[in-house]
């Protein structure tokens, strides 16, 4: 319980009732953990006061945004700090960036930016619910990461409250505080190790993003918070770069006879420089009770190839050339160029995970653990048949979709959750797939993060030396280990 002295200082509400704790005990993962209380801060001073209080008593604190994390990132036995309620102001929309509080929902920001012809490109399918704080902390991305990159690429400056309650503004043009200052020499002496140990992929949300902190001899300390899952501090303000909305987009929809012919076509498709290449939900469902279409699955492996830019004629030419190049390998193709058809098609793609999370066949559910791996797209021809081979070995049905242009495959086995062997199967699957991912220099998480489910695989993925750096970084930023413990290290 909170003492009277702190209660007098706080402006925000402290909830200890069962209902509020229950709501905050779940996210979009299969975990459930009851927090001891839920604090809804009204301002930065509230966050600071609560951090100081927790620091003195060594009580764990976990920031929470929309609660749409897929790996239990926002769950804790300690205090949930609900940022979504009051930290939801869009402070300023500038020419090339936007200043926001972290509780702003992504779709709300999109709507406001659109009025100025701008957008923040990372586009998770959960945009209607997820917050900017959660997106930064998970380094989220989406269908357009192929062209635009992930949230980390848009992070310019952050205001952060550290575990001891101190406040800092972190960015390339602000003098580094003592934590960010101690990080630099540590990283600088290990750049070779980092370059050799990090995945050879265009996206990564596993571990801490030490590979992105030093570029062209400049230091970008704010990026250490991207993908850190709130384990280093609570973000209270963020400046994010924005870009102009492209004037036109064209969508080429291609259906393939089988996954092999689709995979063989990916390098050719990428040579046309599309802005997105997305695999629609596809799977193997042996049970007669499951109809593909009812479950939002396509009958044949299908991809969307999007081209966007300022000249419709150029885009049409690009799409036509790409379509001709694929004529031999796909069984049907269609070009969509009007906004309404494109939006309808994208809505279908964005609903993939919603369909899958509702999936059930008796006791069988689509379980996430290997649901977000990424490899260099040139290796998909080897990697996807490998995953299918493992599913065959364990006699598992599965679903598969994702950002195939980036090599990021969202796949979930259907597992009988009542079976005594369920946990064992999931562990074997994770071991086999993550070992392969490491061999291919991929990542165990492209965009969803590590959370409760994957943090224990981080050491295996990065190796003992880089993992030791992670431990030291956690020590520098949060020496009492109260910021979202149990995640990352
Ligand atoms: C249907 C569905 C579709 C999805 N599609 C995508 C997708 O396309 N791409 C993708 O990348 N992800 C996707 N996700 C995953 C998830 O939506 C994203 O990771 C999202 O950005 C999480 O945001 P949130 O506000 O819900 O964060 P939460 O779940 O509330 O929290 C996530 C993490 O962020 C931390 N955090 C939150 N706020 C702060 C803060 N202010 N300071 C410090 N740490 C903070 C939390 O402690 C936690 O560790 C999807 C999820 C669902 C359910």
Short mmCIF file of C-alpha atoms and ligand atoms in Angstrom, two decimals:
data_model
loop_
_atom_site.label_atom_id
_atom_site.label_comp_id
_atom_site.label_asym_id
_atom_site.label_seq_id
_atom_site.Cartn_x
_atom_site.Cartn_y
_atom_site.Cartn_z
CA UNK A 1 0.00 0.00 0.00
CA UNK A 2 1.01 3.59 -0.64
CA UNK A 3 1.85 5.65 2.45
CA UNK A 4 -0.08 8.82 3.34
CA UNK A 5 2.83 11.09 2.57
CA UNK A 6 2.97 9.93 -1.06
CA UNK A 7 -0.83 9.92 -1.37
CA UNK A 8 -0.85 13.62 -0.51
CA UNK A 9 1.70 14.35 -3.23
CA UNK A 10 0.05 12.37 -6.04
CA UNK A 11 -2.49 13.98 -8.36
CA UNK A 12 -3.29 10.77 -10.23
CA UNK A 13 -5.38 7.89 -8.93
CA UNK A 14 -4.07 4.75 -7.26
CA UNK A 15 -6.28 1.69 -7.84
CA UNK A 16 -6.03 -1.40 -5.71
CA UNK A 17 -9.49 -2.82 -6.42
CA UNK A 18 -9.74 -6.28 -7.89
CA UNK A 19 -11.46 -5.20 -11.12
CA UNK A 20 -8.81 -2.65 -12.17
CA UNK A 21 -6.04 -5.07 -11.27
CA UNK A 22 -7.76 -7.81 -13.28
CA UNK A 23 -8.05 -5.63 -16.39
CA UNK A 24 -4.36 -4.80 -16.10
CA UNK A 25 -3.36 -8.41 -15.51
CA UNK A 26 -3.61 -9.27 -19.23
CA UNK A 27 -2.47 -7.96 -22.60
CA UNK A 28 -2.71 -9.63 -26.03
CA UNK A 29 -0.47 -12.52 -24.94
CA UNK A 30 -1.47 -15.75 -23.21
CA UNK A 31 0.04 -14.58 -19.87
CA UNK A 32 -1.86 -13.31 -16.86
CA UNK A 33 -0.18 -11.61 -13.88
CA UNK A 34 -2.03 -9.61 -11.23
CA UNK A 35 -0.37 -6.28 -10.39
CA UNK A 36 -0.33 -5.14 -6.77
CA UNK A 37 -1.79 -1.79 -7.85
CA UNK A 38 -2.47 0.38 -10.87
CA UNK A 39 -1.32 3.98 -10.80
CA UNK A 40 -2.72 6.47 -13.31
CA UNK A 41 -0.34 9.45 -13.24
CA UNK A 42 -1.66 12.86 -14.26
CA UNK A 43 1.69 14.47 -14.97
CA UNK A 44 5.46 13.98 -14.97
CA UNK A 45 5.74 14.94 -11.29
CA UNK A 46 3.39 12.07 -10.49
CA UNK A 47 5.61 9.65 -12.42
CA UNK A 48 8.69 11.01 -10.67
CA UNK A 49 7.14 10.74 -7.21
CA UNK A 50 5.97 7.19 -7.83
CA UNK A 51 9.39 6.16 -9.18
CA UNK A 52 11.16 7.64 -6.13
CA UNK A 53 8.76 5.79 -3.84
CA UNK A 54 9.22 2.48 -5.66
CA UNK A 55 12.99 2.98 -5.84
CA UNK A 56 13.33 3.43 -2.08
CA UNK A 57 11.24 0.31 -1.43
CA UNK A 58 12.48 -1.69 -4.44
CA UNK A 59 8.98 -2.24 -5.82
CA UNK A 60 8.77 -3.18 -9.54
CA UNK A 61 7.14 -0.63 -11.87
CA UNK A 62 5.84 -1.32 -15.36
CA UNK A 63 4.59 1.34 -17.75
CA UNK A 64 1.49 0.43 -19.72
CA UNK A 65 0.09 1.94 -22.90
CA UNK A 66 -2.68 0.27 -24.90
CA UNK A 67 -1.93 -3.19 -23.47
CA UNK A 68 -1.74 -4.73 -26.97
CA UNK A 69 1.70 -6.28 -26.49
CA UNK A 70 1.84 -9.88 -27.67
CA UNK A 71 4.47 -11.22 -25.25
CA UNK A 72 3.35 -10.02 -21.80
CA UNK A 73 5.61 -6.96 -21.85
CA UNK A 74 3.23 -4.76 -19.81
CA UNK A 75 2.47 -7.34 -17.12
CA UNK A 76 3.90 -7.20 -13.61
CA UNK A 77 3.30 -8.26 -10.04
CA UNK A 78 4.37 -4.77 -9.00
CA UNK A 79 2.86 -1.41 -9.90
CA UNK A 80 1.36 -0.80 -13.34
CA UNK A 81 1.87 2.83 -14.37
CA UNK A 82 -0.96 3.48 -16.82
CA UNK A 83 0.34 6.11 -19.22
CA UNK A 84 -2.58 5.86 -21.64
CA UNK A 85 -5.11 7.86 -19.63
CA UNK A 86 -3.57 11.33 -19.17
CA UNK A 87 -0.42 11.41 -21.30
CA UNK A 88 -2.34 11.72 -24.53
CA UNK A 89 -1.63 15.19 -25.89
CA UNK A 90 -0.22 15.85 -29.32
CA UNK A 91 1.89 18.81 -28.22
CA UNK A 92 3.13 20.19 -31.51
CA UNK A 93 3.09 19.19 -35.15
CA UNK A 94 6.11 20.70 -36.88
CA UNK A 95 7.28 20.75 -40.50
CA UNK A 96 9.26 17.55 -40.17
CA UNK A 97 8.49 16.15 -36.74
CA UNK A 98 5.85 15.79 -34.07
CA UNK A 99 6.06 16.20 -30.30
CA UNK A 100 3.74 13.86 -28.42
CA UNK A 101 3.00 12.44 -25.04
CA UNK A 102 3.46 8.66 -25.03
CA UNK A 103 -0.19 7.77 -24.36
CA UNK A 104 -1.34 9.09 -27.75
CA UNK A 105 -2.94 6.30 -29.78
CA UNK A 106 -1.22 5.81 -33.15
CA UNK A 107 -4.44 6.11 -35.21
CA UNK A 108 -5.30 9.40 -33.46
CA UNK A 109 -1.89 10.78 -34.36
CA UNK A 110 -2.26 9.55 -37.96
CA UNK A 111 -5.55 11.43 -38.28
CA UNK A 112 -4.02 14.70 -37.08
CA UNK A 113 -0.87 14.34 -39.18
CA UNK A 114 -2.94 13.59 -42.28
CA UNK A 115 -4.47 17.07 -42.09
CA UNK A 116 -0.94 18.39 -42.72
CA UNK A 117 -0.13 15.84 -45.43
CA UNK A 118 2.26 14.00 -43.08
CA UNK A 119 2.48 10.60 -41.44
CA UNK A 120 4.53 8.53 -39.04
CA UNK A 121 5.32 5.49 -41.20
CA UNK A 122 5.57 2.56 -38.72
CA UNK A 123 2.05 1.12 -39.01
CA UNK A 124 1.23 -1.75 -36.67
CA UNK A 125 -2.07 -3.46 -37.43
CA UNK A 126 -3.03 -2.55 -33.85
CA UNK A 127 -2.82 1.20 -34.63
CA UNK A 128 -6.38 1.82 -33.42
CA UNK A 129 -5.37 0.80 -29.90
CA UNK A 130 -1.61 0.93 -29.42
CA UNK A 131 0.13 4.01 -28.05
CA UNK A 132 3.28 5.78 -29.16
CA UNK A 133 4.95 4.82 -25.85
CA UNK A 134 4.25 1.14 -26.50
CA UNK A 135 5.42 1.46 -30.10
CA UNK A 136 8.70 3.03 -29.04
CA UNK A 137 9.23 0.54 -26.21
CA UNK A 138 8.59 -2.42 -28.55
CA UNK A 139 10.19 -0.78 -31.60
CA UNK A 140 7.03 -1.59 -33.51
CA UNK A 141 6.69 -1.61 -37.25
CA UNK A 142 4.29 -2.85 -39.88
CA UNK A 143 3.57 -3.41 -43.53
CA UNK A 144 5.50 -0.37 -44.76
CA UNK A 145 8.73 -1.05 -42.90
CA UNK A 146 10.16 -2.36 -46.16
CA UNK A 147 10.32 1.19 -47.47
CA UNK A 148 10.26 3.29 -44.32
CA UNK A 149 11.91 1.38 -41.45
CA UNK A 150 10.74 0.84 -37.86
CA UNK A 151 9.87 3.17 -34.97
CA UNK A 152 13.54 3.43 -33.96
CA UNK A 153 14.27 5.18 -37.26
CA UNK A 154 11.85 8.01 -36.36
CA UNK A 155 12.93 8.61 -32.78
CA UNK A 156 14.52 12.03 -32.41
CA UNK A 157 14.33 12.92 -28.73
CA UNK A 158 12.74 11.54 -25.58
CA UNK A 159 11.92 12.74 -22.09
CA UNK A 160 12.49 9.88 -19.69
CA UNK A 161 11.93 9.33 -15.97
CA UNK A 162 14.52 6.92 -14.57
CA UNK A 163 13.93 4.41 -11.79
CA UNK A 164 15.21 6.79 -9.07
CA UNK A 165 12.77 9.48 -10.22
CA UNK A 166 15.33 11.65 -12.02
CA UNK A 167 14.21 13.19 -15.32
CA UNK A 168 16.26 13.49 -18.49
CA UNK A 169 15.90 14.70 -22.06
CA UNK A 170 17.72 12.24 -24.30
CA UNK A 171 18.71 12.95 -27.88
CA UNK A 172 21.67 13.55 -30.19
CA UNK A 173 21.78 17.29 -29.57
CA UNK A 174 21.29 17.32 -25.77
CA UNK A 175 24.26 16.82 -23.43
CA UNK A 176 24.03 13.19 -22.28
CA UNK A 177 23.01 12.56 -18.67
CA UNK A 178 25.37 10.38 -16.63
CA UNK A 179 23.61 7.16 -17.68
CA UNK A 180 23.72 7.86 -21.41
CA UNK A 181 27.22 9.31 -20.91
CA UNK A 182 28.50 6.03 -19.41
CA UNK A 183 26.85 4.01 -22.16
CA UNK A 184 28.84 5.61 -24.98
CA UNK A 185 32.41 4.51 -24.08
CA UNK A 186 31.11 1.04 -23.31
CA UNK A 187 29.51 0.72 -26.74
CA UNK A 188 32.33 2.47 -28.56
CA UNK A 189 34.89 -0.08 -27.42
CA UNK A 190 32.65 -2.94 -28.58
CA UNK A 191 31.47 -1.78 -32.00
CA UNK A 192 33.22 -4.71 -33.72
CA UNK A 193 31.60 -7.26 -31.41
CA UNK A 194 28.21 -5.62 -31.88
CA UNK A 195 28.49 -5.55 -35.67
CA UNK A 196 29.43 -9.24 -35.72
CA UNK A 197 26.73 -10.37 -33.27
CA UNK A 198 23.63 -8.49 -34.41
CA UNK A 199 21.20 -9.87 -36.98
CA UNK A 200 21.71 -9.23 -40.67
CA UNK A 201 18.11 -8.07 -41.11
CA UNK A 202 16.26 -4.83 -41.81
CA UNK A 203 14.32 -5.00 -38.54
CA UNK A 204 14.93 -6.22 -35.02
CA UNK A 205 13.14 -5.79 -31.68
CA UNK A 206 15.09 -8.34 -29.69
CA UNK A 207 17.61 -7.33 -27.02
CA UNK A 208 18.74 -3.70 -26.71
CA UNK A 209 19.43 -1.90 -29.98
CA UNK A 210 23.11 -1.23 -29.34
CA UNK A 211 23.77 -1.55 -33.07
CA UNK A 212 21.83 1.67 -33.73
CA UNK A 213 23.42 3.96 -31.13
CA UNK A 214 26.52 5.06 -33.02
CA UNK A 215 26.25 5.94 -36.70
CA UNK A 216 28.81 7.93 -38.73
CA UNK A 217 30.59 8.81 -35.49
CA UNK A 218 27.43 10.42 -34.06
CA UNK A 219 25.74 9.18 -30.89
CA UNK A 220 21.96 8.60 -30.79
CA UNK A 221 21.32 7.70 -27.12
CA UNK A 222 17.52 7.93 -27.47
CA UNK A 223 17.58 4.74 -29.54
CA UNK A 224 18.55 2.61 -26.54
CA UNK A 225 14.93 3.05 -25.36
CA UNK A 226 13.55 1.71 -28.65
CA UNK A 227 12.66 -1.90 -28.07
CA UNK A 228 13.79 -1.74 -24.41
CA UNK A 229 10.23 -2.56 -23.24
CA UNK A 230 10.27 0.05 -20.49
CA UNK A 231 13.17 -1.67 -18.71
CA UNK A 232 15.41 1.42 -18.72
CA UNK A 233 12.97 4.22 -17.90
CA UNK A 234 9.47 5.58 -18.40
CA UNK A 235 9.03 7.76 -21.48
CA UNK A 236 6.98 10.89 -20.81
CA UNK A 237 7.45 12.79 -24.07
CA UNK A 238 8.71 11.92 -27.55
CA UNK A 239 9.77 13.84 -30.62
CA UNK A 240 9.31 11.73 -33.73
CA UNK A 241 10.26 12.46 -37.33
CA UNK A 242 7.39 12.53 -39.80
CA UNK A 243 7.35 12.26 -43.61
CA UNK A 244 5.09 13.40 -46.45
CA UNK A 245 2.22 11.10 -47.37
CA UNK A 246 2.92 9.77 -50.87
CA UNK A 247 0.34 10.98 -53.34
CA UNK A 248 -0.40 7.68 -55.05
CA UNK A 249 -0.30 4.00 -54.27
CA UNK A 250 -0.92 0.95 -56.38
CA UNK A 251 -1.43 -2.57 -55.15
CA UNK A 252 -0.53 -5.67 -57.11
CA UNK A 253 -2.27 -8.76 -55.71
CA UNK A 254 -0.71 -12.08 -56.78
CA UNK A 255 -1.86 -15.60 -56.02
CA UNK A 256 0.61 -18.49 -56.24
CA UNK A 257 0.05 -22.21 -56.63
CA UNK A 258 2.27 -22.96 -53.66
CA UNK A 259 4.59 -21.30 -51.18
CA UNK A 260 7.72 -22.47 -52.99
CA UNK A 261 6.90 -20.57 -56.17
CA UNK A 262 5.98 -17.52 -54.08
CA UNK A 263 9.29 -17.64 -52.20
CA UNK A 264 11.28 -18.03 -55.40
CA UNK A 265 9.64 -14.83 -56.67
CA UNK A 266 10.53 -12.60 -53.71
CA UNK A 267 14.02 -11.50 -54.90
CA UNK A 268 12.54 -10.60 -58.31
CA UNK A 269 9.72 -8.62 -56.69
CA UNK A 270 12.15 -6.74 -54.45
CA UNK A 271 14.17 -5.68 -57.50
CA UNK A 272 11.20 -3.45 -58.48
CA UNK A 273 11.59 -1.49 -55.20
CA UNK A 274 8.06 -1.88 -53.82
CA UNK A 275 7.00 -0.05 -50.66
CA UNK A 276 5.46 -3.19 -49.14
CA UNK A 277 5.43 -6.93 -49.87
CA UNK A 278 2.98 -8.71 -47.60
CA UNK A 279 1.94 -12.35 -47.30
CA UNK A 280 -1.75 -12.82 -46.53
CA UNK A 281 -2.82 -15.44 -44.00
CA UNK A 282 -2.19 -18.90 -45.25
CA UNK A 283 -1.98 -22.20 -43.44
CA UNK A 284 -2.42 -25.89 -43.13
CA UNK A 285 -5.52 -26.96 -41.27
CA UNK A 286 -6.04 -30.69 -41.28
CA UNK A 287 -9.33 -30.63 -39.36
CA UNK A 288 -12.41 -30.78 -41.57
CA UNK A 289 -14.17 -28.49 -39.11
CA UNK A 290 -12.03 -25.54 -40.12
CA UNK A 291 -12.83 -23.81 -43.36
CA UNK A 292 -10.06 -21.63 -44.71
CA UNK A 293 -12.23 -18.69 -45.65
CA UNK A 294 -14.13 -18.65 -42.38
CA UNK A 295 -10.81 -18.22 -40.64
CA UNK A 296 -9.68 -15.41 -42.91
CA UNK A 297 -7.17 -17.67 -44.67
CA UNK A 298 -6.51 -17.62 -48.39
CA UNK A 299 -6.79 -20.85 -50.40
CA UNK A 300 -3.56 -20.17 -52.25
CA UNK A 301 -0.53 -18.27 -50.94
CA UNK A 302 -1.21 -14.64 -51.84
CA UNK A 303 0.89 -11.50 -51.62
CA UNK A 304 0.32 -7.79 -51.82
CA UNK A 305 3.01 -5.81 -53.58
CA UNK A 306 2.55 -2.08 -53.08
CA UNK A 307 4.18 0.74 -55.01
CA UNK A 308 3.82 4.30 -53.80
CA UNK A 309 5.10 7.66 -54.96
CA UNK A 310 4.32 10.96 -56.61
CA UNK A 311 3.74 9.89 -60.23
CA UNK A 312 0.84 7.57 -61.00
CA UNK A 313 2.24 6.80 -64.45
CA UNK A 314 5.57 5.66 -63.00
CA UNK A 315 3.81 3.51 -60.42
CA UNK A 316 1.61 1.91 -63.07
CA UNK A 317 4.69 1.12 -65.14
CA UNK A 318 6.45 -0.38 -62.11
CA UNK A 319 3.42 -2.52 -61.24
CA UNK A 320 3.03 -3.67 -64.87
CA UNK A 321 6.69 -4.63 -65.15
CA UNK A 322 6.53 -6.51 -61.86
CA UNK A 323 3.32 -8.24 -62.92
CA UNK A 324 4.86 -9.33 -66.25
CA UNK A 325 7.94 -10.64 -64.46
CA UNK A 326 5.69 -12.79 -62.27
CA UNK A 327 3.41 -14.02 -65.05
CA UNK A 328 5.10 -17.44 -65.25
CA UNK A 329 5.13 -18.04 -61.51
CA UNK A 330 1.76 -16.84 -60.18
CA UNK A 331 -1.65 -18.26 -60.98
CA UNK A 332 -3.49 -14.95 -60.96
CA UNK A 333 -2.71 -11.28 -60.51
CA UNK A 334 -4.67 -8.06 -60.28
CA UNK A 335 -3.69 -4.40 -60.04
CA UNK A 336 -5.72 -2.17 -57.69
CA UNK A 337 -5.20 1.55 -58.13
CA UNK A 338 -8.21 3.31 -56.61
CA UNK A 339 -8.05 4.24 -52.91
CA UNK A 340 -11.24 2.39 -51.97
CA UNK A 341 -10.08 -0.98 -53.31
CA UNK A 342 -6.59 -0.51 -51.87
CA UNK A 343 -7.98 0.41 -48.44
CA UNK A 344 -10.34 -2.59 -48.47
CA UNK A 345 -7.45 -4.88 -49.40
CA UNK A 346 -5.24 -3.44 -46.65
CA UNK A 347 -8.01 -3.85 -44.07
CA UNK A 348 -8.12 -7.52 -44.92
CA UNK A 349 -4.38 -7.81 -44.38
CA UNK A 350 -4.50 -5.80 -41.12
CA UNK A 351 -7.14 -8.14 -39.73
CA UNK A 352 -4.90 -11.20 -40.10
CA UNK A 353 -3.81 -11.31 -36.47
CA UNK A 354 -7.31 -10.52 -35.18
CA UNK A 355 -8.60 -13.59 -37.03
CA UNK A 356 -5.72 -15.70 -35.80
CA UNK A 357 -6.01 -14.65 -32.15
CA UNK A 358 -9.66 -15.75 -32.27
CA UNK A 359 -8.70 -19.07 -33.82
CA UNK A 360 -9.70 -22.22 -32.05
CA UNK A 361 -10.34 -25.78 -33.08
CA UNK A 362 -11.54 -27.58 -29.99
CA UNK A 363 -8.68 -27.06 -27.55
CA UNK A 364 -6.28 -26.05 -30.29
CA UNK A 365 -5.18 -22.43 -30.28
CA UNK A 366 -2.73 -20.44 -32.38
CA UNK A 367 0.18 -20.01 -29.99
CA UNK A 368 2.76 -17.26 -30.31
CA UNK A 369 6.42 -17.95 -29.51
CA UNK A 370 8.05 -18.23 -32.93
CA UNK A 371 5.47 -15.77 -34.34
CA UNK A 372 7.83 -12.93 -35.20
CA UNK A 373 11.14 -14.25 -36.52
CA UNK A 374 12.99 -12.48 -39.31
CA UNK A 375 15.78 -13.53 -41.65
CA UNK A 376 17.35 -11.81 -44.61
CA UNK A 377 14.70 -12.21 -47.38
CA UNK A 378 17.27 -13.93 -49.61
CA UNK A 379 17.20 -16.82 -47.09
CA UNK A 380 13.42 -17.32 -47.01
CA UNK A 381 13.66 -20.11 -49.58
CA UNK A 382 15.66 -22.08 -47.02
CA UNK A 383 13.99 -20.81 -43.85
CA UNK A 384 10.27 -21.27 -44.53
CA UNK A 385 10.55 -24.91 -45.70
CA UNK A 386 12.62 -25.49 -42.55
CA UNK A 387 9.75 -24.20 -40.38
CA UNK A 388 7.23 -26.27 -42.33
CA UNK A 389 9.47 -29.31 -41.82
CA UNK A 390 9.38 -28.74 -38.07
CA UNK A 391 5.59 -28.36 -38.09
CA UNK A 392 5.45 -31.68 -39.99
CA UNK A 393 7.78 -33.33 -37.51
CA UNK A 394 5.52 -32.34 -34.60
CA UNK A 395 2.37 -33.00 -36.69
CA UNK A 396 1.13 -29.45 -36.15
CA UNK A 397 -1.32 -27.39 -38.15
CA UNK A 398 -0.23 -23.80 -38.57
CA UNK A 399 -0.99 -20.36 -39.89
CA UNK A 400 1.50 -18.06 -41.58
CA UNK A 401 1.43 -14.47 -42.83
CA UNK A 402 3.54 -11.38 -42.48
CA UNK A 403 5.99 -8.90 -43.83
CA UNK A 404 7.59 -11.26 -46.29
CA UNK A 405 9.44 -8.48 -48.13
CA UNK A 406 11.47 -7.91 -44.95
CA UNK A 407 11.83 -11.65 -44.30
CA UNK A 408 9.58 -11.26 -41.24
CA UNK A 409 7.23 -14.24 -40.95
CA UNK A 410 4.37 -14.30 -38.46
CA UNK A 411 3.60 -17.96 -37.94
CA UNK A 412 1.75 -19.78 -35.18
CA UNK A 413 1.25 -23.50 -34.64
CA UNK A 414 -2.18 -24.69 -33.56
CA UNK A 415 -1.54 -26.40 -30.25
CA UNK A 416 -3.86 -28.31 -27.97
CA UNK A 417 -3.46 -26.16 -24.88
CA UNK A 418 -5.05 -28.80 -22.62
CA UNK A 419 -2.50 -31.41 -23.63
CA UNK A 420 0.15 -32.31 -21.05
CA UNK A 421 2.68 -32.12 -23.87
CA UNK A 422 1.78 -28.56 -24.94
CA UNK A 423 4.56 -26.79 -23.04
CA UNK A 424 7.11 -29.37 -24.12
CA UNK A 425 6.14 -29.00 -27.80
CA UNK A 426 6.30 -25.20 -27.61
CA UNK A 427 9.75 -25.37 -26.02
CA UNK A 428 11.08 -27.82 -28.62
CA UNK A 429 9.66 -25.70 -31.39
CA UNK A 430 11.22 -22.52 -30.01
CA UNK A 431 14.56 -24.23 -29.51
CA UNK A 432 14.68 -25.65 -33.05
CA UNK A 433 13.45 -22.52 -34.81
CA UNK A 434 15.52 -20.03 -32.79
CA UNK A 435 18.68 -22.11 -33.35
CA UNK A 436 18.05 -21.97 -37.09
CA UNK A 437 17.35 -18.23 -36.91
CA UNK A 438 20.65 -17.67 -35.14
CA UNK A 439 22.50 -19.78 -37.74
CA UNK A 440 20.96 -17.65 -40.50
CA UNK A 441 21.85 -14.42 -38.65
CA UNK A 442 18.20 -13.55 -38.25
CA UNK A 443 16.35 -12.33 -35.17
CA UNK A 444 13.89 -14.07 -32.85
CA UNK A 445 11.81 -10.89 -32.94
CA UNK A 446 11.46 -8.41 -35.77
CA UNK A 447 8.82 -6.13 -34.23
CA UNK A 448 6.78 -7.72 -31.42
CA UNK A 449 9.58 -7.79 -28.83
CA UNK A 450 10.85 -10.28 -26.26
CA UNK A 451 8.61 -9.80 -23.20
CA UNK A 452 7.93 -12.68 -20.84
CA UNK A 453 7.93 -15.26 -23.62
CA UNK A 454 11.24 -14.66 -25.37
CA UNK A 455 13.57 -12.85 -22.98
CA UNK A 456 15.14 -16.15 -21.92
CA UNK A 457 16.27 -16.78 -25.51
CA UNK A 458 18.13 -13.46 -25.84
CA UNK A 459 21.45 -14.80 -24.56
CA UNK A 460 21.39 -17.66 -27.06
CA UNK A 461 20.60 -15.25 -29.85
CA UNK A 462 23.24 -12.57 -29.20
CA UNK A 463 25.90 -14.69 -27.47
CA UNK A 464 27.35 -14.36 -23.97
CA UNK A 465 29.53 -11.28 -24.67
CA UNK A 466 26.73 -9.09 -26.00
CA UNK A 467 24.37 -10.39 -23.34
CA UNK A 468 26.90 -9.27 -20.75
CA UNK A 469 26.71 -5.77 -22.30
CA UNK A 470 22.93 -5.90 -21.88
CA UNK A 471 23.34 -6.80 -18.19
CA UNK A 472 25.74 -3.89 -17.69
CA UNK A 473 23.39 -1.48 -19.46
CA UNK A 474 20.51 -2.53 -17.26
CA UNK A 475 22.79 -1.97 -14.25
CA UNK A 476 23.67 1.56 -15.46
CA UNK A 477 20.06 2.60 -16.09
CA UNK A 478 18.21 0.68 -13.41
CA UNK A 479 20.60 -0.65 -10.82
CA UNK A 480 17.87 -1.88 -8.47
CA UNK A 481 16.12 -3.74 -11.31
CA UNK A 482 12.70 -2.24 -10.62
CA UNK A 483 11.86 -1.08 -14.18
CA UNK A 484 9.78 -3.85 -15.72
CA UNK A 485 11.93 -6.68 -14.32
CA UNK A 486 11.93 -10.07 -16.00
CA UNK A 487 11.94 -8.57 -19.48
CA UNK A 488 15.10 -8.40 -21.63
CA UNK A 489 17.72 -9.30 -18.94
C1 LIG B 1 -4.21 -7.49 -33.26
C2 LIG B 1 -2.79 -7.03 -33.04
C3 LIG B 1 -2.03 -6.64 -34.14
C4 LIG B 1 -0.71 -6.22 -33.96
N1 LIG B 1 0.01 -5.84 -35.05
C5 LIG B 1 1.28 -5.41 -34.91
C6 LIG B 1 2.04 -5.00 -36.05
O1 LIG B 1 1.56 -5.00 -37.18
N2 LIG B 1 3.31 -4.59 -35.84
C7 LIG B 1 3.87 -4.55 -34.60
O2 LIG B 1 5.02 -4.14 -34.49
N3 LIG B 1 3.17 -4.92 -33.51
C8 LIG B 1 1.90 -5.35 -33.62
N4 LIG B 1 1.19 -5.74 -32.51
C9 LIG B 1 1.83 -5.70 -31.18
C10 LIG B 1 1.53 -4.41 -30.36
O3 LIG B 1 0.30 -3.86 -30.75
C11 LIG B 1 2.63 -3.36 -30.51
O4 LIG B 1 3.81 -3.84 -29.94
C12 LIG B 1 2.25 -2.02 -29.85
O5 LIG B 1 3.13 -1.02 -30.29
C13 LIG B 1 2.21 -2.04 -28.34
O6 LIG B 1 1.70 -0.78 -27.90
P1 LIG B 1 0.84 -0.64 -26.56
O7 LIG B 1 0.55 0.79 -26.37
O8 LIG B 1 -0.31 -1.54 -26.59
O9 LIG B 1 1.92 -1.12 -25.51
P2 LIG B 1 1.73 -2.01 -24.19
O10 LIG B 1 1.34 -3.40 -24.58
O11 LIG B 1 0.89 -1.31 -23.22
O12 LIG B 1 3.22 -2.03 -23.68
C14 LIG B 1 4.24 -2.59 -24.45
C15 LIG B 1 5.59 -2.31 -23.81
O13 LIG B 1 5.82 -0.91 -23.84
C16 LIG B 1 6.16 -0.43 -22.56
N5 LIG B 1 5.68 0.95 -22.47
C17 LIG B 1 4.45 1.43 -22.75
N6 LIG B 1 4.42 2.75 -22.56
C18 LIG B 1 5.65 3.12 -22.14
C19 LIG B 1 6.24 4.34 -21.74
N7 LIG B 1 5.55 5.47 -21.75
N8 LIG B 1 7.53 4.33 -21.35
C20 LIG B 1 8.25 3.19 -21.34
N9 LIG B 1 7.74 2.01 -21.69
C21 LIG B 1 6.46 1.97 -22.09
C22 LIG B 1 5.47 -1.39 -21.61
O14 LIG B 1 6.08 -1.40 -20.34
C23 LIG B 1 5.66 -2.70 -22.34
O15 LIG B 1 6.94 -3.21 -22.07
C24 LIG B 1 -0.13 -6.19 -32.65
C25 LIG B 1 -0.91 -6.57 -31.56
C26 LIG B 1 -2.21 -6.98 -31.74
C27 LIG B 1 -3.02 -7.38 -30.55
#
